[in-house]
Coordinates of C-alpha atoms in Angstrom, one line a residue:
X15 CA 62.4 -7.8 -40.4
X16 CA 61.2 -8.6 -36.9
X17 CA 58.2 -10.0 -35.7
X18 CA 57.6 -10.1 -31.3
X19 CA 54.7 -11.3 -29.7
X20 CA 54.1 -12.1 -25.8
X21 CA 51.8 -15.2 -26.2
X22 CA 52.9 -18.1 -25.0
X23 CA 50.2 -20.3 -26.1
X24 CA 49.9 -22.0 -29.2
X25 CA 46.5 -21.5 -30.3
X26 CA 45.0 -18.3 -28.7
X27 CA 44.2 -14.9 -30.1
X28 CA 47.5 -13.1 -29.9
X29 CA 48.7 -9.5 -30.6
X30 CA 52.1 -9.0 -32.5
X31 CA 54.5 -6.5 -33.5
X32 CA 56.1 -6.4 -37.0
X33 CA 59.2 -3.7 -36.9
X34 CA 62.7 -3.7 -38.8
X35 CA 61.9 -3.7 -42.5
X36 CA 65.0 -3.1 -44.3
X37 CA 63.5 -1.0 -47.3
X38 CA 61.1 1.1 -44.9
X39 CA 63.1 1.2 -41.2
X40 CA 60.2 2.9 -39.3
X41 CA 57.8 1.1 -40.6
X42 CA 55.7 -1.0 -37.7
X43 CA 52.9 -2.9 -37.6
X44 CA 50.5 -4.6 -34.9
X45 CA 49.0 -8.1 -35.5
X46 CA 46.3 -9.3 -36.2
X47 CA 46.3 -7.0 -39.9
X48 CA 45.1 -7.2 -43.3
X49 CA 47.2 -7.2 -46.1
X50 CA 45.5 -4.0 -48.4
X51 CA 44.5 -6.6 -52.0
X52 CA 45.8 -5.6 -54.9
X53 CA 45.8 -6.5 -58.7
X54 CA 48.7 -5.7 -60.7
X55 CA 49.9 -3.7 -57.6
X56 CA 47.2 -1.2 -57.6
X57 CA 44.1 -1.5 -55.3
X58 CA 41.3 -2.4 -57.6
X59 CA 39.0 1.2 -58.3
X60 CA 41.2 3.3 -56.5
X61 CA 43.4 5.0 -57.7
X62 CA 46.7 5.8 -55.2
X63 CA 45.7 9.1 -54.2
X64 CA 41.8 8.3 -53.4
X65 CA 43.7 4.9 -51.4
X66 CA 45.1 7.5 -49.5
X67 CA 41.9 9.4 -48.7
X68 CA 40.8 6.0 -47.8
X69 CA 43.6 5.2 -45.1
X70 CA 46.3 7.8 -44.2
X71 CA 48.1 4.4 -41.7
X72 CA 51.3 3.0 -43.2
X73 CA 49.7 -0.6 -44.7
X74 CA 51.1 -3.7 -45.6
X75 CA 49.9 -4.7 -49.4
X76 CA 48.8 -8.1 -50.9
X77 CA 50.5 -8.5 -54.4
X78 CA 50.0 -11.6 -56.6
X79 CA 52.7 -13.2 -59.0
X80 CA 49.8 -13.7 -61.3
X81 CA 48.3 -10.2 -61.8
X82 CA 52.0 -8.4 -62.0
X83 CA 53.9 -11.2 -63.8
X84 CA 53.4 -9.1 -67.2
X85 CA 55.7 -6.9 -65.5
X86 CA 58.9 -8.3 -64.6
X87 CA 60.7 -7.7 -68.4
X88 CA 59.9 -4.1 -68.4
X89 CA 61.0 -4.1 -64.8
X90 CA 64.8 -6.0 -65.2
X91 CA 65.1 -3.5 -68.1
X92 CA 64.8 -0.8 -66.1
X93 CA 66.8 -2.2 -63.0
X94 CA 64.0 -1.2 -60.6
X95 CA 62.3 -3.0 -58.1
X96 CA 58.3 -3.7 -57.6
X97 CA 57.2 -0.9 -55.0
X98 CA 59.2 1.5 -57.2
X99 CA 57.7 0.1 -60.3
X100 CA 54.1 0.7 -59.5
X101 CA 54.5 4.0 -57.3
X102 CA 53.8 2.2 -54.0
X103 CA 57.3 2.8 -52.4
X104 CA 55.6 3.9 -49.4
X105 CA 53.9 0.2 -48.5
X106 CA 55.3 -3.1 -47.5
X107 CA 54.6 -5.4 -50.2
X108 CA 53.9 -9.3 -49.6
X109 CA 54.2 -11.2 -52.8
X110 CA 52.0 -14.3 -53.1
X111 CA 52.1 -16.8 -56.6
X112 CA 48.3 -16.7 -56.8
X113 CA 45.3 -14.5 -56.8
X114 CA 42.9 -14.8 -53.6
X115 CA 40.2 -13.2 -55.4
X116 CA 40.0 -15.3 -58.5
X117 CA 40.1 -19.5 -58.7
X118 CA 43.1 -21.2 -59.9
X119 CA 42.4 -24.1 -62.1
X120 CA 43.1 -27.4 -60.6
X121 CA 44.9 -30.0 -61.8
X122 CA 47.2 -28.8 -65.6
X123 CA 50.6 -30.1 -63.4
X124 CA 53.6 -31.3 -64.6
X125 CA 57.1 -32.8 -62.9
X126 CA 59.0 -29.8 -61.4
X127 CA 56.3 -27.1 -62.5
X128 CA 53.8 -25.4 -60.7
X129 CA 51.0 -23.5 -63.3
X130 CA 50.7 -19.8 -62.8
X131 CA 47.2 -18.5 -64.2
X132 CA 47.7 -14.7 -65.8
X133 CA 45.4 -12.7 -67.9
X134 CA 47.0 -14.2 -71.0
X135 CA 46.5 -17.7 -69.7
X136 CA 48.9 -20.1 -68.4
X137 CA 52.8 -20.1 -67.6
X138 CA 54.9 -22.8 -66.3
X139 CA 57.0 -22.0 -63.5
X140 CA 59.8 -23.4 -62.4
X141 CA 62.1 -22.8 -58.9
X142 CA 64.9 -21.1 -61.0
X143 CA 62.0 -19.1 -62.8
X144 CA 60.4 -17.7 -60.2
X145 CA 63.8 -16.5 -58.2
X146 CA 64.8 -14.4 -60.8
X147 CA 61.3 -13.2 -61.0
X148 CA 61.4 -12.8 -57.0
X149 CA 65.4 -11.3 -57.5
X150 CA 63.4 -8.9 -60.1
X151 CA 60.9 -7.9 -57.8
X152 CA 62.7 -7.5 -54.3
X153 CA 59.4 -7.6 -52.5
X154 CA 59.7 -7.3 -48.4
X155 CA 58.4 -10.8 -47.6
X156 CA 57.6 -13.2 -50.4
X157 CA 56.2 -17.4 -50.5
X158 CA 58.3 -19.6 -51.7
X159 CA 57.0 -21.6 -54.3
X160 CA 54.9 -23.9 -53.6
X161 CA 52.7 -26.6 -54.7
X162 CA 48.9 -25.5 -52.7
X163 CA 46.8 -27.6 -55.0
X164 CA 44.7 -29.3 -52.4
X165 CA 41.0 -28.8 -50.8
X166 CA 38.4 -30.7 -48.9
X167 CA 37.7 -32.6 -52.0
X168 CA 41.4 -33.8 -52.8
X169 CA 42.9 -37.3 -53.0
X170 CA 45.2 -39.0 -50.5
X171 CA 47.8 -39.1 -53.5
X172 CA 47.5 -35.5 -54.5
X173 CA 47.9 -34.4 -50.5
X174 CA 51.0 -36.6 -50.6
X175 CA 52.4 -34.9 -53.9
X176 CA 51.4 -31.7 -53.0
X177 CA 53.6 -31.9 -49.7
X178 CA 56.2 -33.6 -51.4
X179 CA 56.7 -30.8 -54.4
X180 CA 56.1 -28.1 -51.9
X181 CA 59.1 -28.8 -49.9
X182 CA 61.4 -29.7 -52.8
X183 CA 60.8 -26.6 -53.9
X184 CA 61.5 -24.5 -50.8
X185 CA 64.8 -26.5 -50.4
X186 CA 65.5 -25.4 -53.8
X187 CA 63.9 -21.8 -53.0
X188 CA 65.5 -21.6 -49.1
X189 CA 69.3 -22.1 -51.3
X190 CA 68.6 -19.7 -53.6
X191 CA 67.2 -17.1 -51.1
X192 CA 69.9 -17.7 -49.0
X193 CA 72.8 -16.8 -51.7
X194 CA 70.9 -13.9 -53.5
X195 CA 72.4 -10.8 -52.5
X196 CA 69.5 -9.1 -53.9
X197 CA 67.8 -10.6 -51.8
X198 CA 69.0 -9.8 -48.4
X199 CA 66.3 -7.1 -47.2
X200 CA 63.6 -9.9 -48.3
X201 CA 62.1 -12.5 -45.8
X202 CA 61.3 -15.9 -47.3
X203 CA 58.1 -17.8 -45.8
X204 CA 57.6 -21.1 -45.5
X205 CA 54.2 -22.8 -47.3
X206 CA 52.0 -26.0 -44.8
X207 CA 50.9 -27.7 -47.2
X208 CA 48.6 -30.8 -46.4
X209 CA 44.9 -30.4 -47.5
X210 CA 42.8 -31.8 -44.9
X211 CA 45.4 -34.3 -44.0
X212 CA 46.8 -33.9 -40.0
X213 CA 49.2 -36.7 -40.7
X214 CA 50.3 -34.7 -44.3
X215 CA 50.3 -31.1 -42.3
X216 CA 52.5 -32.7 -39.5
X217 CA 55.1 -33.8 -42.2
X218 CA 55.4 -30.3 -43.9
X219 CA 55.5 -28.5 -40.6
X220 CA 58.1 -30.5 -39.2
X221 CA 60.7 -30.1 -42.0
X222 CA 60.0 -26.9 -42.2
X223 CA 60.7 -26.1 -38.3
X224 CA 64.2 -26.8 -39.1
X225 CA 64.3 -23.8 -41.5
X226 CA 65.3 -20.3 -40.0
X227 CA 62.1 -18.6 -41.3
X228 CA 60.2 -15.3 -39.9
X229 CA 57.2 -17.2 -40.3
X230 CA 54.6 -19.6 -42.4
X231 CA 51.4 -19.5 -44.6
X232 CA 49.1 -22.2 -43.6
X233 CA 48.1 -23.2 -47.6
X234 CA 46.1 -25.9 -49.4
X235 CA 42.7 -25.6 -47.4
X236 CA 41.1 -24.2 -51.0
X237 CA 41.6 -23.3 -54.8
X238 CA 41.3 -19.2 -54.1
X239 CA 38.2 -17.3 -55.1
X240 CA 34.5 -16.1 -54.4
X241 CA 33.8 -19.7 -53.2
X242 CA 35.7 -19.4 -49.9
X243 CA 33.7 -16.5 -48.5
X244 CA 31.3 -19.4 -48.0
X245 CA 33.7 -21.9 -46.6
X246 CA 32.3 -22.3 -42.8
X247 CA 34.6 -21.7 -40.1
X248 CA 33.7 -25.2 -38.6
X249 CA 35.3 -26.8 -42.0
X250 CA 38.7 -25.2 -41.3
X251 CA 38.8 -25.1 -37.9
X252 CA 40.3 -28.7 -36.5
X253 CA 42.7 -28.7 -39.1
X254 CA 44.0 -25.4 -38.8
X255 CA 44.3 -25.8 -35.4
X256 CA 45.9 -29.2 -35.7
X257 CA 48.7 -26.5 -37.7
X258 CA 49.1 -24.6 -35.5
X259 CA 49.3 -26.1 -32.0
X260 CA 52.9 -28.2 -33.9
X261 CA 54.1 -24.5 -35.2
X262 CA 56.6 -22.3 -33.4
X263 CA 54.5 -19.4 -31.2
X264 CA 57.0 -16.6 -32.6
X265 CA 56.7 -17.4 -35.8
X266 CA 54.5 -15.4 -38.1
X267 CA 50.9 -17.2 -39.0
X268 CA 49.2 -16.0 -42.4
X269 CA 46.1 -17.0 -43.7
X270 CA 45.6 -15.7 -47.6
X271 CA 42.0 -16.0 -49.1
X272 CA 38.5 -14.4 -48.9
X273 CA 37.2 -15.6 -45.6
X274 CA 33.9 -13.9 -44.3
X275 CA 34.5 -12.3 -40.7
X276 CA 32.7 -14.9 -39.3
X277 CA 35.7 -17.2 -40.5
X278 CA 38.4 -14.4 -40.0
X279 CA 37.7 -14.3 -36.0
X280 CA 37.8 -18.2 -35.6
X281 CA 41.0 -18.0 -37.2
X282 CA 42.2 -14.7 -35.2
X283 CA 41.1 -16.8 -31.9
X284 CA 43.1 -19.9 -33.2
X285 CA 46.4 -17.4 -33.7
X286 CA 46.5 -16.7 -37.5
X287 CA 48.3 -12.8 -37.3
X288 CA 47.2 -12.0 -40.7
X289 CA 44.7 -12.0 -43.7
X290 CA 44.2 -10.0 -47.1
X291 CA 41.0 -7.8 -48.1
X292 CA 40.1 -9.7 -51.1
X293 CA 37.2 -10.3 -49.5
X294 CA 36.2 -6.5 -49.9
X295 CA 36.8 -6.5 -53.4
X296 CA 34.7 -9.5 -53.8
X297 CA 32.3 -7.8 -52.0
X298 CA 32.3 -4.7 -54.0
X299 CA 32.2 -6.9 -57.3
X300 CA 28.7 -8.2 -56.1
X301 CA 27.5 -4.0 -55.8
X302 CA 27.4 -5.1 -52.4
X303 CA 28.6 -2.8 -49.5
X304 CA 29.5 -4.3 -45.7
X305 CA 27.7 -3.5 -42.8
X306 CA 28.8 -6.1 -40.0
X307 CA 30.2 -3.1 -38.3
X308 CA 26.9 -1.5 -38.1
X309 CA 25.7 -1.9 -34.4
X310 CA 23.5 1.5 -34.1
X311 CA 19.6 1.9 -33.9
X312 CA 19.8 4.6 -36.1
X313 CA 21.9 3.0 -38.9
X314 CA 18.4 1.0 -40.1
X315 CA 20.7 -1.8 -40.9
X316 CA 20.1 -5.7 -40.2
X317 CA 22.2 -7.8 -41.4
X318 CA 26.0 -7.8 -42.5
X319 CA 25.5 -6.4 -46.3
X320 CA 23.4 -5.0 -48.5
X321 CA 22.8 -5.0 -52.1
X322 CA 22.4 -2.4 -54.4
X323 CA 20.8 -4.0 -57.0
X324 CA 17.6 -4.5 -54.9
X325 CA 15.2 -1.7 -55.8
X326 CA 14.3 -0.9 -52.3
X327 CA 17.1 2.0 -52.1
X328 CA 16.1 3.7 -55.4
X329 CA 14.9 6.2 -52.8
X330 CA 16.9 5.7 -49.5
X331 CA 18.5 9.1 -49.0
X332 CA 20.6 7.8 -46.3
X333 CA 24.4 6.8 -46.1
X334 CA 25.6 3.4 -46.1
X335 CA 25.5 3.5 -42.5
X336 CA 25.3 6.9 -40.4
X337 CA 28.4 6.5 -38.1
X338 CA 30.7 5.2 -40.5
X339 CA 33.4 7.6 -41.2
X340 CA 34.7 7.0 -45.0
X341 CA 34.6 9.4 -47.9
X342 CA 31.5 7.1 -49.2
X343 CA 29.2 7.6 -45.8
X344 CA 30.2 11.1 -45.6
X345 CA 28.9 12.5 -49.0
X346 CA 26.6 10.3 -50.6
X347 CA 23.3 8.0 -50.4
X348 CA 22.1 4.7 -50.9
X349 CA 20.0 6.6 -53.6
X350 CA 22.8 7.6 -55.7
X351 CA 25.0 4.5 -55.0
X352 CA 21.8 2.8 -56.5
X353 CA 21.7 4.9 -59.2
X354 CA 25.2 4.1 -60.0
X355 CA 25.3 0.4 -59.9
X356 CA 22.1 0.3 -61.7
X357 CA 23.5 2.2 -64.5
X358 CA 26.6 0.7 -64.5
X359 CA 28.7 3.8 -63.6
X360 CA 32.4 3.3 -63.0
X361 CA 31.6 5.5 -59.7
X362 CA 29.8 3.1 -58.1
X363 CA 32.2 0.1 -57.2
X364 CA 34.8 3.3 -56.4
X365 CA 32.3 4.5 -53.8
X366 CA 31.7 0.6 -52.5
X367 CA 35.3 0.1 -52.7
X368 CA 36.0 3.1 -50.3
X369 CA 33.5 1.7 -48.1
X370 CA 34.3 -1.9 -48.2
X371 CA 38.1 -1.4 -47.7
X372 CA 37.5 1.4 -44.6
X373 CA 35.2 -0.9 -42.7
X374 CA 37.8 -3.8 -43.2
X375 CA 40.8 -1.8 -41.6
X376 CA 38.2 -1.1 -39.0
X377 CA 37.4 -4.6 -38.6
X378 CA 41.2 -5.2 -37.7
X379 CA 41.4 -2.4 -35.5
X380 CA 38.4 -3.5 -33.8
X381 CA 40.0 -7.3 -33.6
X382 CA 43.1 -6.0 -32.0
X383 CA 41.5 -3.5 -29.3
X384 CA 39.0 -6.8 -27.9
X385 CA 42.4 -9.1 -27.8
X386 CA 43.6 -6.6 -25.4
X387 CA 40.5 -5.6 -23.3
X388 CA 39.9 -10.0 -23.1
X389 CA 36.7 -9.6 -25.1
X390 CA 37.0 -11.1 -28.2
X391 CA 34.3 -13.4 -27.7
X392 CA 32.0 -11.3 -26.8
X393 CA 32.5 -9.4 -30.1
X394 CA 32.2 -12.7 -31.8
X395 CA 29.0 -12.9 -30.4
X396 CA 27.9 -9.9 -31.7
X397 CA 29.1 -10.7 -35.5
X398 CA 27.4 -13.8 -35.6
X399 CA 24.5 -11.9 -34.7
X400 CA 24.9 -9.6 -37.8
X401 CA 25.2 -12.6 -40.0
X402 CA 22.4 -14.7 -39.1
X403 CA 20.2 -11.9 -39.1
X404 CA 21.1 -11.7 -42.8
X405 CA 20.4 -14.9 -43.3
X406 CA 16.8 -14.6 -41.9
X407 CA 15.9 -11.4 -44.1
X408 CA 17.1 -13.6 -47.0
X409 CA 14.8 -16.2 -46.0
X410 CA 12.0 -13.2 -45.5
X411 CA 12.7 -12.3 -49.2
X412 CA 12.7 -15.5 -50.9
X413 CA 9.4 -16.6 -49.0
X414 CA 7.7 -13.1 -50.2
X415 CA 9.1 -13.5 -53.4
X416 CA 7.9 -17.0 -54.0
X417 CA 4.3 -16.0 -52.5
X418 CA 4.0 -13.2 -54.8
X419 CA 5.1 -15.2 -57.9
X420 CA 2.1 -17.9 -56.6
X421 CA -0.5 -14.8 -56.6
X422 CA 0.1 -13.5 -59.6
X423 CA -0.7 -16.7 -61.3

């Protein structure tokens, strides 16, 4: 695998090619992209053929140790790998240890073990554990394992310990990768570990300089989950640049978790090349469907969501929003999408799902075409614009609401 770019600074939005994949030779990819989220290497509602109705692009997809470790017996018995396993041959495949959509449980750590959170509750994992799991799996790029236990909150001493297992383990992973002859058309990455720490993210980044890797995951800024779609861009922002101004500019830059766009363009403008759409799914969890991309008169809609469990579009016989082009906008209304989530229908989070996912993919597309034109800010501009006039019909709401609940008494 190859990844070129023509930026020469360290942090500035940046546009990047990904070409050579071993498994898929003609596969390429421009930067900034979203890894497609999956769980147990499916994405969530869809099934593959509806995915495809979705997106007909070659994608890259997010896959998590912890949703598809049930797997790997079945699959060593059957001497196949995890693209072939799940019917995704088609897709690149980026193998994370943890969920982005779901919180890992702090703390449960013990000497040479790093706690991986399944379905069926807890498993310890070791370096030697999680190669043959990796040899198993043959993904096309995977993290080594890593010890990304850290947030805003964390200690001195667990910064220090986190750094100090994380790069014991890739020494141990980087040897292993580096001998596994199933695991020559795999790329290994590199996890900054740190927390909040510039002093702790200058130590991991400098041992791992030395490493001949395609590229790094800047880790340890949360626990995973819904909670980091609130995480403000201004929170992240000094350390993450601190990162990367000290990393490489043609190495790879990825960012997993469920930032808000507001977040993912700070990070885009810093030089982060790519992201996962668990924020989408989390999205479509809350019956809520995205509308930051909405910027017509005609599209009656304000802010960058809306939710479907307010009443107000028991009778809206209008699409999501008018212009957008998915399978969702196209054929049905906020009526029946109502109707759906109300009732609890399995339809209804397919239908946001569709939605969410397109206007993602959008999103990225949109991201790359203002990095060329030199407009990126502007667009920016015009995001935070969606987003704070969310915020003010929120505050509309819960003033009426409270106003009414004082007249009624």
């Amino acid at each position: 695998m190859k990844f070129t770019t023509n930026s020469i600074k360290s942090c500035a939005a940046r546009i990047g090619l990904l070409t050579e994949f071993e498994r898929i030779p003609n596969s390429t990819f421009e930067t900034p992209l979203v890894l497609v989220y999956t769980k147990g290497g499916c994405v969530p509602h869809l099934t593959k053929d509806v995915f495809k109705m979705v997106t007909s692009s070659p994608q890259m997809l997010s896959v998590s140790l912890s949703s598809t470790y049930l797997m790997q017996e079945t699959m060593k018995d059957c001497n196949i790998n995890f693209a072939n396993f799940v019917g995704m041959k088609e897709y690149i495949n980026f193998l994370a240890i943890h969920d982005p959509a779901f919180t890992t449980p702090s703390g449960f750590r013990e000497p040479k073990i790093i706690p991986l959170w399944t379905r069926c509750g807890k498993y310890a994992m070791t370096v030697d554990k999680y190669m043959d799991i990796i040899e198993t799996f043959k993904p096309d790029m995977y993290v080594a394992l890593c010890d990304g236990d850290t947030n805003i909150d964390s200690s001195r001493k667990r910064i220090s310990k986190s750094v100090e297992n994380s790069l014991t383990f890739f020494e141990q992973c980087f040897i292993k990768h580096s001998s596994s002859e199933a695991l020559k058309s795999s790329e290994i990455l590199g996890a900054i570990e740190g927390g909040y720490d510039k002093d702790a993210r200058t130590v991991s980044i400098n041992h791992l300089k030395t490493k001949p890797l395609i590229g790094y995951v800047i880790d340890g800024l949360h626990n995973n989950g819904p909670h980091v779609k609130d995480i403000p861009a201004k929170q992240i922002k000094d350390i993450v640049e601190h990162t990367i101004s000290l990393l490489p500019t043609e190495k790879l830059r990825v960012s997993m978790g469920c930032w808000n766009p507001l977040t993912v363009l700070e990070l885009v403008e810093l030089g982060v090349d790519i992201f996962d759409t668990s924020y989408p799914y989390i999205i479509t969890e809350n019956l809520e469907a995205l509308t930051f991309l909405c910027d017509r008169d005609d599209c009656n809609n304000i802010g960058h969501i809306i939710s479907f469990t307010e009443g107000r579009y028991a009778d809206d016989f209008s699409p999501i929003c008018s212009h957008c082009e998915c399978l969702t906008c196209k054929n049905h209304t906020k009526a029946y999408l109502h109707h759906l989530c109300n009732v609890k229908e399995l339809l209804g989070k397919v239908l946001l799902m569709i939605h969410n996912v397109h206007q993602y993919l959008e999103f990225f597309k949109i991201i790359r075409e203002n990095i060329k034109r030199g407009t990126l800010d502007d667009y920016k501009k015009k995001i935070n614009l969606k987003f704070k006039q969310n915020n003010v019909i929120q505050t509309e709401e819960f003033t009426y609401t409270k106003d009414t609940k004082l007249i009624s008494l």
